XYZ file of C-alpha atoms in Angstrom:
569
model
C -57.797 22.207 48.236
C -54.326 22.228 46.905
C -53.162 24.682 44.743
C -50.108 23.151 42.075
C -49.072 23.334 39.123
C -49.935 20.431 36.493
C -46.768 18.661 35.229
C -48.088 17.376 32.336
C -48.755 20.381 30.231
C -46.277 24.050 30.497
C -48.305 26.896 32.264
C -49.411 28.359 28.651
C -50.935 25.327 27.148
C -53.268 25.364 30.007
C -54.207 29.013 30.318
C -55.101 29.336 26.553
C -57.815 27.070 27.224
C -59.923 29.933 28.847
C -58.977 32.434 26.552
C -56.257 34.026 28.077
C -57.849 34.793 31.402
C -55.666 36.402 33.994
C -56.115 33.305 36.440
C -57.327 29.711 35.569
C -59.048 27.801 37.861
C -59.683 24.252 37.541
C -61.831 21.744 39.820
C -60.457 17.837 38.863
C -62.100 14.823 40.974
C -60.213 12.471 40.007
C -59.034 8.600 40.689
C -55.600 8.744 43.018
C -54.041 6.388 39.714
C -51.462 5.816 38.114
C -52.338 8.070 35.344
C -52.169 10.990 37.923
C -49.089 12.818 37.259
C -46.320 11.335 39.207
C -44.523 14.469 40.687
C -44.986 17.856 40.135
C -41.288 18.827 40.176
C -40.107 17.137 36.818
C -39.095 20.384 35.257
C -39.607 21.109 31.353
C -39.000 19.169 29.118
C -35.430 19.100 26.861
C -35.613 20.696 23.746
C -34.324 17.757 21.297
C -33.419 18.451 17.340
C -35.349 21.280 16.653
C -33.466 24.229 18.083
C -36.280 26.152 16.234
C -39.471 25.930 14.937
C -40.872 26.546 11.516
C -43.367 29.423 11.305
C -46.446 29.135 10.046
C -47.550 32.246 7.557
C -50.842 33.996 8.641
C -53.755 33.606 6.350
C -55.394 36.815 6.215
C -58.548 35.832 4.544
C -59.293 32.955 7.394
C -60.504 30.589 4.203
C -61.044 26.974 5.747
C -57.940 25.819 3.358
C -54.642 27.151 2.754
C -51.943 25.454 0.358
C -49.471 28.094 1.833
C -50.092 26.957 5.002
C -50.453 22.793 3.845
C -46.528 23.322 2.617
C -45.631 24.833 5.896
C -46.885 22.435 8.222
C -45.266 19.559 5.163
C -42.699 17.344 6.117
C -43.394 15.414 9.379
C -45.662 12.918 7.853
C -43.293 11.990 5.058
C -40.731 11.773 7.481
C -42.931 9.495 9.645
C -44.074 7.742 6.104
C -40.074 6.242 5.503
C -41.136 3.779 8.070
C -43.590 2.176 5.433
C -41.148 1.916 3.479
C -38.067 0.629 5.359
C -36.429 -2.833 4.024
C -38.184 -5.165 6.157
C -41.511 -3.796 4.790
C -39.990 -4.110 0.857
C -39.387 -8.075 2.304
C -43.104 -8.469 3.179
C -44.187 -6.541 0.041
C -42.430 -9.078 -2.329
C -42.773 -12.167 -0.518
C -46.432 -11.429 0.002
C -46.840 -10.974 -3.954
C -44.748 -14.246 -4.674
C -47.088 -16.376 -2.186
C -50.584 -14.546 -2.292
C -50.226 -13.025 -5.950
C -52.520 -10.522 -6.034
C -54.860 -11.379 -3.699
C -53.683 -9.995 -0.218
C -53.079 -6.140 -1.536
C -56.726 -5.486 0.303
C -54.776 -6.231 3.629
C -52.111 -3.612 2.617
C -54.593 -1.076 2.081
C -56.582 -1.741 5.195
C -53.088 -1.921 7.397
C -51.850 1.669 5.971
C -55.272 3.362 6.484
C -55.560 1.749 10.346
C -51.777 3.022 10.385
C -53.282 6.293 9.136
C -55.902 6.190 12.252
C -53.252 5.420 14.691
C -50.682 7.845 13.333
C -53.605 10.378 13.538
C -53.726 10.014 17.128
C -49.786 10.310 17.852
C -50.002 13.721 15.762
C -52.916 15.561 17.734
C -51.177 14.418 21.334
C -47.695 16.418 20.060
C -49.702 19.062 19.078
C -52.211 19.655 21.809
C -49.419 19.293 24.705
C -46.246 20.138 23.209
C -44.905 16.942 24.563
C -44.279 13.961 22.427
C -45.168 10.225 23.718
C -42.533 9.448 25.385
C -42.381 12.456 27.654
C -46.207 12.261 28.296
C -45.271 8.424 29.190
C -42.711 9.861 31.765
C -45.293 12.273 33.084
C -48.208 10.389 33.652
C -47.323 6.822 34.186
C -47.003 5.788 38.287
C -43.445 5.200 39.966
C -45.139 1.476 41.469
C -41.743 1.206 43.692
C -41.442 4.609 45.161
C -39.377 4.021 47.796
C -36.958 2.805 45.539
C -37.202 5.808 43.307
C -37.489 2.968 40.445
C -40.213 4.362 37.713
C -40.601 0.467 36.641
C -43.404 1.326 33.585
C -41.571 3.725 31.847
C -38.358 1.873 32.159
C -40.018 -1.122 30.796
C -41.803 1.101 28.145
C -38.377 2.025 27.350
C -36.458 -1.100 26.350
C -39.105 -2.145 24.572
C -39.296 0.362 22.144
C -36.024 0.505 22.470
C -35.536 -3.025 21.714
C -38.026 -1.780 18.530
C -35.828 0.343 17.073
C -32.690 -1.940 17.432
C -34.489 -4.451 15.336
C -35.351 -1.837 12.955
C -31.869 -0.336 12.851
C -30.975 -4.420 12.005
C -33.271 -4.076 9.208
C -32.224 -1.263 7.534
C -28.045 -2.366 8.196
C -29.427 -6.136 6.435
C -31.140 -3.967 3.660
C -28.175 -1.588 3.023
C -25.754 -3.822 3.115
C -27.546 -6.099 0.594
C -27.745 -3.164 -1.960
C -24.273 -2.171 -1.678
C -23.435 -5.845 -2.542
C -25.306 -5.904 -5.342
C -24.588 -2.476 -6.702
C -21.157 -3.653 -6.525
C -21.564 -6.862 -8.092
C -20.311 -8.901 -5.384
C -17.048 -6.883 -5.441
C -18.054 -5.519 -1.562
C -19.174 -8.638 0.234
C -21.848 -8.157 2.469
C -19.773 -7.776 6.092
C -18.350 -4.899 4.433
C -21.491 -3.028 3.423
C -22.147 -3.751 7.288
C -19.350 -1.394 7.687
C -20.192 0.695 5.517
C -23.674 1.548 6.698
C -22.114 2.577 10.380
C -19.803 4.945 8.544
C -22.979 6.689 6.329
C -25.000 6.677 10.129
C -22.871 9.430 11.423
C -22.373 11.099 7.532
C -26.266 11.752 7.849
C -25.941 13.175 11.702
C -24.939 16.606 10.359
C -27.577 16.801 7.703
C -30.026 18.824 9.913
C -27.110 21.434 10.555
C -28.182 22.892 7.307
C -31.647 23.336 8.695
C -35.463 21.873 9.125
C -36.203 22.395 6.471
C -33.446 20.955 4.462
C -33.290 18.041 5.900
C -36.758 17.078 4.957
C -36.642 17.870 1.334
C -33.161 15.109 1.465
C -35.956 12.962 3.044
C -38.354 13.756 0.664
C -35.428 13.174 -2.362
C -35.089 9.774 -0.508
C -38.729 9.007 -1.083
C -38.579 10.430 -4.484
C -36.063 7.652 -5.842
C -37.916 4.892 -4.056
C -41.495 5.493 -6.272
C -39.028 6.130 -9.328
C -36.890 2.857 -8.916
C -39.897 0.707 -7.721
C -42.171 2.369 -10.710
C -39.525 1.638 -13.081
C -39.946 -2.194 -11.680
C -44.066 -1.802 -12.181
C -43.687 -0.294 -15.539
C -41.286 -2.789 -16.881
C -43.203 -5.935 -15.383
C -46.635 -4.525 -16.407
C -48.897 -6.388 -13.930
C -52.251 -7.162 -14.575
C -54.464 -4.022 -13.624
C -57.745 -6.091 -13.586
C -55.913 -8.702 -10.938
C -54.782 -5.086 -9.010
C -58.055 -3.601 -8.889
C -59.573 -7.135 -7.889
C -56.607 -8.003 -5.209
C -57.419 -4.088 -4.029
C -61.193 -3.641 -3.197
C -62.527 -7.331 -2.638
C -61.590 -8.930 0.504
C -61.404 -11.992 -0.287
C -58.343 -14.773 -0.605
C -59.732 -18.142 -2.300
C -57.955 -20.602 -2.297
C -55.543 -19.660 0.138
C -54.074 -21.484 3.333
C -51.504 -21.247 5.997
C -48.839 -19.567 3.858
C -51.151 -17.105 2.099
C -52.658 -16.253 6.049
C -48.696 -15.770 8.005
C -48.139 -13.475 4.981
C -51.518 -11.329 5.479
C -50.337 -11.015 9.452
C -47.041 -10.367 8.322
C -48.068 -7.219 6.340
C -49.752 -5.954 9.191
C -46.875 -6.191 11.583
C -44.733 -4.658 9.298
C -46.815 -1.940 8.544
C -47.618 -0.580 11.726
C -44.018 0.401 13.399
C -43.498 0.816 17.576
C -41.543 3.366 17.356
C -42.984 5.294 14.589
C -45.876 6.406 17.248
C -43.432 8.331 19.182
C -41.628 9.291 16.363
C -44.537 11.188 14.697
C -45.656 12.530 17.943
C -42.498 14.298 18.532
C -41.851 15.360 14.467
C -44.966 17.634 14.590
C -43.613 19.765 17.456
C -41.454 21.078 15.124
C -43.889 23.557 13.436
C -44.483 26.998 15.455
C -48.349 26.725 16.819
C -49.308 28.503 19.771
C -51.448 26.243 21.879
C -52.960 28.899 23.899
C -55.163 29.195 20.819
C -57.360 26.748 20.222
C -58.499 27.875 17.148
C -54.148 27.067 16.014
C -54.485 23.827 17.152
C -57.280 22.401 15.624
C -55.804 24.635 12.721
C -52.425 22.207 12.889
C -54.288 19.249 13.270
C -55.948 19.454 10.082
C -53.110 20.087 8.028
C -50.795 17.687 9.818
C -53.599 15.212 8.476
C -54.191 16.229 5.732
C -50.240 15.376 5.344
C -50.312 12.538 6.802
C -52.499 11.238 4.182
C -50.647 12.097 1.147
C -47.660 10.707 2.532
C -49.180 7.581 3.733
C -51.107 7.736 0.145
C -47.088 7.536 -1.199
C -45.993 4.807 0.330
C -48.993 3.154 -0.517
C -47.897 3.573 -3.774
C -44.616 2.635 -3.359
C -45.739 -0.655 -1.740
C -48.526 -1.798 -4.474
C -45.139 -1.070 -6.927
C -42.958 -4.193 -5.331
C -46.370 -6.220 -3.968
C -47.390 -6.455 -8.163
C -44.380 -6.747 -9.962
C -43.796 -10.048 -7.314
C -47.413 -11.112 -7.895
C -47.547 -10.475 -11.506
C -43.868 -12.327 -12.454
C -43.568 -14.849 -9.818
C -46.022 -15.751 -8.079
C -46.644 -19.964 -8.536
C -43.052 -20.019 -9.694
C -40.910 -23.168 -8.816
C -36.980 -22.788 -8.318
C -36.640 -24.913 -10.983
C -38.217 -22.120 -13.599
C -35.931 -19.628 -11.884
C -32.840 -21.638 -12.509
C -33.359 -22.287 -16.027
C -34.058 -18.793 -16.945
C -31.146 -17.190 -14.956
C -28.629 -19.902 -16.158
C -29.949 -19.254 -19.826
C -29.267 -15.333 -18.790
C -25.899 -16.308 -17.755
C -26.323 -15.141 -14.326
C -24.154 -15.510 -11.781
C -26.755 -16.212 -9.031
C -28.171 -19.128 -10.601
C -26.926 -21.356 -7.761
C -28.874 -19.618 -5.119
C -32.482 -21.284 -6.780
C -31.921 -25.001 -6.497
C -32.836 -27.085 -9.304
C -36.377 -28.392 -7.984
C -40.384 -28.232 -8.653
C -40.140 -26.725 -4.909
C -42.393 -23.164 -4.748
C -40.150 -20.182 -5.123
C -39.230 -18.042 -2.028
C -37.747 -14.301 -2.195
C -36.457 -12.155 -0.306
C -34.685 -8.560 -0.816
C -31.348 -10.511 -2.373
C -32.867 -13.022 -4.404
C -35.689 -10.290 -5.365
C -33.173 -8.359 -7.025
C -31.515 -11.413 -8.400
C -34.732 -12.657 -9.879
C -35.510 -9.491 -11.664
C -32.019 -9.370 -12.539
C -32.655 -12.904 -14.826
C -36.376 -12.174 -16.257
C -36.057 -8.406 -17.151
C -31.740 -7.712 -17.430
C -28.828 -6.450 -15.506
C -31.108 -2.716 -15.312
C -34.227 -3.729 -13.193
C -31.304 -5.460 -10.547
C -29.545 -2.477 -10.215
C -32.475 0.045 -10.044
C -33.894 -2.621 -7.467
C -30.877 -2.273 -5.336
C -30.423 1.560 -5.305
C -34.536 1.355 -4.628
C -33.394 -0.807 -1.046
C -30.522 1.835 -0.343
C -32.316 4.228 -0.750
C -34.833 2.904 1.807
C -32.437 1.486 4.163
C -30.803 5.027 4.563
C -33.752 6.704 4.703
C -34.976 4.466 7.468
C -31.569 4.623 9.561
C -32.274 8.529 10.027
C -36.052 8.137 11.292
C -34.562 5.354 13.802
C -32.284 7.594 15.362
C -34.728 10.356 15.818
C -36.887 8.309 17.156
C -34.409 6.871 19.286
C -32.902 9.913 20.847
C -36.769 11.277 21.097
C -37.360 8.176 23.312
C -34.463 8.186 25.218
C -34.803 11.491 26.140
C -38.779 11.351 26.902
C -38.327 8.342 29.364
C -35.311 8.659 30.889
C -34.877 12.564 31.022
C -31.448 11.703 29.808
C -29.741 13.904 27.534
C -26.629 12.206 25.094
C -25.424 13.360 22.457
C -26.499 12.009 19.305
C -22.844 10.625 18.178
C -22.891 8.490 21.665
C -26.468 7.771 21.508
C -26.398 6.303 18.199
C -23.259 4.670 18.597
C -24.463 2.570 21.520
C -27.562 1.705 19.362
C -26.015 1.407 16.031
C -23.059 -0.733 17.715
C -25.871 -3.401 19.608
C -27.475 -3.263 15.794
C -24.186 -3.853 13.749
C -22.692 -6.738 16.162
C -25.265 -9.669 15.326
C -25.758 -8.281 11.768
C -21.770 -8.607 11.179
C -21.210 -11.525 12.654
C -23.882 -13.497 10.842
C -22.452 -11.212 7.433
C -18.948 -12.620 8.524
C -19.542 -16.325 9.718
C -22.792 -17.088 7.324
C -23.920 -16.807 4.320
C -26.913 -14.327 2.566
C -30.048 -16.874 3.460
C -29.238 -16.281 6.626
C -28.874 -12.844 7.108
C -31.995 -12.238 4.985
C -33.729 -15.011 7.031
C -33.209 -12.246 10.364
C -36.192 -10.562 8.706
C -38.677 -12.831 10.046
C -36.976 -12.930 13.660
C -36.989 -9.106 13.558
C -40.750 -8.813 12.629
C -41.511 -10.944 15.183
C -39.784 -8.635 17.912
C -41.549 -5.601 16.410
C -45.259 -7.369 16.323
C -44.370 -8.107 20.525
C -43.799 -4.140 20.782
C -46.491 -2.911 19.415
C -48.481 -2.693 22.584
C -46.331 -0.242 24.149
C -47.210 2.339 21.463
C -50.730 2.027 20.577
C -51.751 1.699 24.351
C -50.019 4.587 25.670
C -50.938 7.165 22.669
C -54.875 5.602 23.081
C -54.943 6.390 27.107
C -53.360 9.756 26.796
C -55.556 10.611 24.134
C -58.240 10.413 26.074
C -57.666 11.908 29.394
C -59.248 15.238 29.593
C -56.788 16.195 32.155
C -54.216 15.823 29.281
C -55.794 16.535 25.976
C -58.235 19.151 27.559
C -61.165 19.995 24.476
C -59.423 17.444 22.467
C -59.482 14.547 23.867
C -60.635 11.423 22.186
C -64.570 11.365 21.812
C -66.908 8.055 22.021
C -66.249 7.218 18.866
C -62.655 7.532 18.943
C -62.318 5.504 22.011
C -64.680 2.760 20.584
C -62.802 2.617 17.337
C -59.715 3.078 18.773
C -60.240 -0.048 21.305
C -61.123 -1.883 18.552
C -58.434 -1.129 16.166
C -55.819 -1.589 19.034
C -57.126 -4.952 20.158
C -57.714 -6.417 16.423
C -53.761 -5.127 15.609
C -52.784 -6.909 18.893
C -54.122 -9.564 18.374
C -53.161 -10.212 14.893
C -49.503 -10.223 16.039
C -49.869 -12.167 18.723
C -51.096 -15.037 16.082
C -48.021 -13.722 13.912
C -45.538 -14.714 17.040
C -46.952 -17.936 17.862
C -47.083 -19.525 14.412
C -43.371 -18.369 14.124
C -42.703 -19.587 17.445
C -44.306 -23.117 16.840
C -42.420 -23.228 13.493
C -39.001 -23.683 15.449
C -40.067 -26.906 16.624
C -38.183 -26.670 19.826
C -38.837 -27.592 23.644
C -36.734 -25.884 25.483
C -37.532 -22.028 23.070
C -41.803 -23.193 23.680
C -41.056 -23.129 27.764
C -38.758 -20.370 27.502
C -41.626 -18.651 25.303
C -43.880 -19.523 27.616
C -41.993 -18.139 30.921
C -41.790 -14.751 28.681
C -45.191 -14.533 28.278
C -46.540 -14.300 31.134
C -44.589 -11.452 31.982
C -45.034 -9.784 28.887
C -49.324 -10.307 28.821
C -48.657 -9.483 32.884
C -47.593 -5.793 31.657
C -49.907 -5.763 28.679
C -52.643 -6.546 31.309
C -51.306 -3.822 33.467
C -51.412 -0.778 30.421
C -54.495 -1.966 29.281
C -55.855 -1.472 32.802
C -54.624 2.121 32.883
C -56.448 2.203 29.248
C -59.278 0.945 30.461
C -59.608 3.837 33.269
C -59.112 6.943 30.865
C -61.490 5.704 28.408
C -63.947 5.701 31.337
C -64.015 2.915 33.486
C -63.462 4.327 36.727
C -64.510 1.544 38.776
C -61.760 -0.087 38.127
C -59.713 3.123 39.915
C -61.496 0.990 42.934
C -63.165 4.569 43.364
C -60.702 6.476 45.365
C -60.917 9.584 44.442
C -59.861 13.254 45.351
C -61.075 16.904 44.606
C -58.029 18.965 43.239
C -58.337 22.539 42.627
C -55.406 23.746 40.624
C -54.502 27.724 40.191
C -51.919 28.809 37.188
C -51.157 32.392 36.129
C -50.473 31.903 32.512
C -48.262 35.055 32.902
C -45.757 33.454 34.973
C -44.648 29.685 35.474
C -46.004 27.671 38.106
C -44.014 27.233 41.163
C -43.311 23.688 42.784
C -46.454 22.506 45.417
C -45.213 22.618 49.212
C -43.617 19.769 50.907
């Protein structure tokens, strides 16, 4: 019998799960695994951006629904929602409208409500353990060199999603800097909207000074001109609503082959965001709930889903907007049709659409451009400030996210000027060089590079929140149930391997001997660490024979009155 205290949850999270009993004691036989808690000394964890927490008002009738309380725990979930919205997703929106027409807005609906399932499951761990992913990662996950001291998962788990958000942060820097140029009418070329967007990074730092609460409704203003600019887009276009309702609840795609399928993948990958797993988890610690209650925390995870559906509901929106005006003005467009109208419009883009019967193929620039020529100078503009006002939108999430995970894995605490100027900086330097040396084909063409890296991170997220979700010794009462692991499995593995498809056709596409070997040398070390989460996965949704069934009985005292102490030597 030893008697410790459990690292992975503070002393009051625990004891509320008895009621408030004077002692707690707790019997655990389990596997000696890696998803026992790797030391028992790790301390608390930091307290990141939210100094303090929003209170939630009491309800003193105990109804089973609350709109005071809905608006109090609002805000995460649209804050988690920008990432559905970020440039790179706008790209897939339009291009999948210009190539599919109508006919692939099913797979949109299906990707945000899986996203929805997913981001469910990110919410409830924050909530039940006060940690967000990343910490629980640093918790829970074994140090497999220990005489090294080297925690090799987590600082794999680490770059990766750190390699995540770079290629997000390149996204939104493309994106910006695209809309800047053509707000400006050329006048700022794009290298300098590069610029420009490190300068607005650290404008937007001090923007939660002025409180929580403040910083969401600027997030939530951010959102707000996105459905306006992209509506204004829908409205003047006027798609077909038969085609929309069609494209929306039959899945189906006739007549559609290679370029119609990468496009479907491609909406999925760019959907469902790495790093927005660990970003959600952390946003909802921001809301005052006392887990020593249980009847609080299943309280908070209502409402935080209940918000998390509106907001995903949003950007749903907000994506059908740009996937139908694409679908409904150019889809089975050649360049040649392009040219003619914008050089009868007098446009000074006509040269980017060469004069040919070759299919037409968009991207944010030409996008703009294009509307620019069919509908006048009004629907290019409102396009671009639409992209700005996702690109900067996007930039904030990325560096919460990124300081969340930095500080979860690594226990290291920066501050957030150097943290996001060593990200921003590894973002910029490509971006600017290929702004500077190249031309805009180029830099949009980073958009499919990008969503490859993405789809090859998504593992890291979705296996890590699925295993912690179900550990009892975690999640306690709330842990995932049979269904939730079943589904869950499913929904993990189909998402998986959906991107894996999306990363070989684009790696096959470059045609290349010497990137297929060096692909191939990658992959096995990359499906060697897949293999070696889903393993872990595979034990807390129940498979304990392959814990090779040595097990321990571990009796655990805590005093919710006082902290636990460290175990003996």
């Amino acid at each position: 019998v030893l008697t410790a205290p459990i690292p992975s949850l503070p002393a009051e999270d625990v004891s509320g799960e008895s009621g408030g009993l004077g002692g707690v004691v707790s019997t655990i036989s389990s596997s000696r695994s890696p998803l026992q808690p790797p030391d028992a000394d790790e301390g608390e964890p930091f307290t990141t951006y939210f100094d303090s927490k929003i209170p939630i008002p009491e309800d003193e009738t105990h109804s089973c629904f609350s709109f005071r309380k809905l608006w109090a725990f609002t805000g995460p979930g649209f804050l988690m929602s920008i990432a559905y919205l970020d440039p790179g997703n706008i790209e897939s929106d339009l291009q999948s409208g210009a190539v599919a027409g109508f006919k692939l807005l099913w797979v949109l609906m299906l990707a945000t409500i899986i996203g929805l399932l997913l981001q469910r499951l990110a919410a409830r761990l924050g909530v039940v353990t006060g940690l967000h992913l990343a910490e629980v990662c640093h918790r829970q996950y074994q140090k497999i060199l220990p005489r090294i001291a080297t925690g090799f998962p987590r600082i794999i788990l680490w770059l990766m999603v750190e390699l995540a958000i770079i290629g997000s942060d390149m996204q939104e820097v493309i994106g910006s800097a695209i809309a800047i140029n053509l707000l400006s009418v050329g006048k700022i070329p794009l290298w300098g909207g590069v610029l420009i967007t490190i300068a607005d990074t650290f404008v937007f730092l001090f923007l939660d000074k002025y409180g929580l609460r403040k910083l969401e409704a600027f997030f939530g203003l951010l959102i707000t001109i996105m459905a306006l600019t992209f509506g204004y887009e829908y409205i003047t276009v006027k798609p077909n609503q038969e085609k929309l309702l069609q494209g929306l609840f039959i899945p189906y795609c006739r007549d559609c082959g290679t370029p119609q399928l990468e496009q479907a993948v491609g909406i999925v990958g760019a959907v469902i965001m790495p790093h927005n797993m660990y970003l959600h988890s952390a946003l909802v610690k921001s809301r005052q709930v006392n887990r020593a209650d249980k009847r609080e925390v299943r309280e908070a995870n209502k409402y935080f889903f209940i918000e998390s559906c509106i907001a995903l509901f949003v950007s749903f929106i907000i994506n059908i907007f740009v996937v139908t005006v694409f679908a409904e003005a150019f889809f089975n467009k050649t360049n040649a049709d392009v040219y003619q109208v914008c050089a009868n419009s007098s446009s000074p883009h006509s040269s980017l659409f060469p004069n040919n019967n070759q299919t037409l193929e968009v991207d944010i620039y030409k996008g703009g451009v294009v509307l620019g020529c069919y509908f006048g100078p009004a629907a290019l503009y409102i396009w671009a400030i639409g992209i700005l006002a996702a690109g900067q939108s996007s930039t904030m999430t990325g560096t919460y996210s990124g300081q969340f995970v930095m500080e979860g894995f690594l226990n290291l605490r920066w501050s957030r000027f150097a943290r996001v100027l060593l990200t921003r900086s590894i973002a910029v330097t490509p971006t600017l060089f290929v702004a500077i040396f190249q031309d805009v084909e180029h830099l949009t063409g980073m958009n499919d590079f990008l969503n490859v890296l993405m789809s090859l991170q998504l593992p890291f997220a979705l296996i890590p929140v699925l295993t912690f979700t179900s550990l009892p010794s975690v999640m306690h009462d709330f842990a995932n149930g049979l269904f939730w692991r079943v589904a869950g499995g499913l929904l993990i593995l189909l998402i998986c391997a959906i991107n894996m498809y999306f990363v070989v056709a684009y790696v096959m596409a470059l045609n290349h001997l010497g990137l297929y070997i060096g692909a191939a040398v990658l992959s096995v070390v990359y499906l060697s660490f897949v293999a070696y989460l889903t393993w872990l996965c595979l034990i807390a949704l129940g498979a304990s024979f392959l814990a090779c069934g040595n097990t321990v009985s571990v009796t655990r005292t805590l005093h919710p009155e006082q902290p636990p102490s460290h175990p003996p030597k």
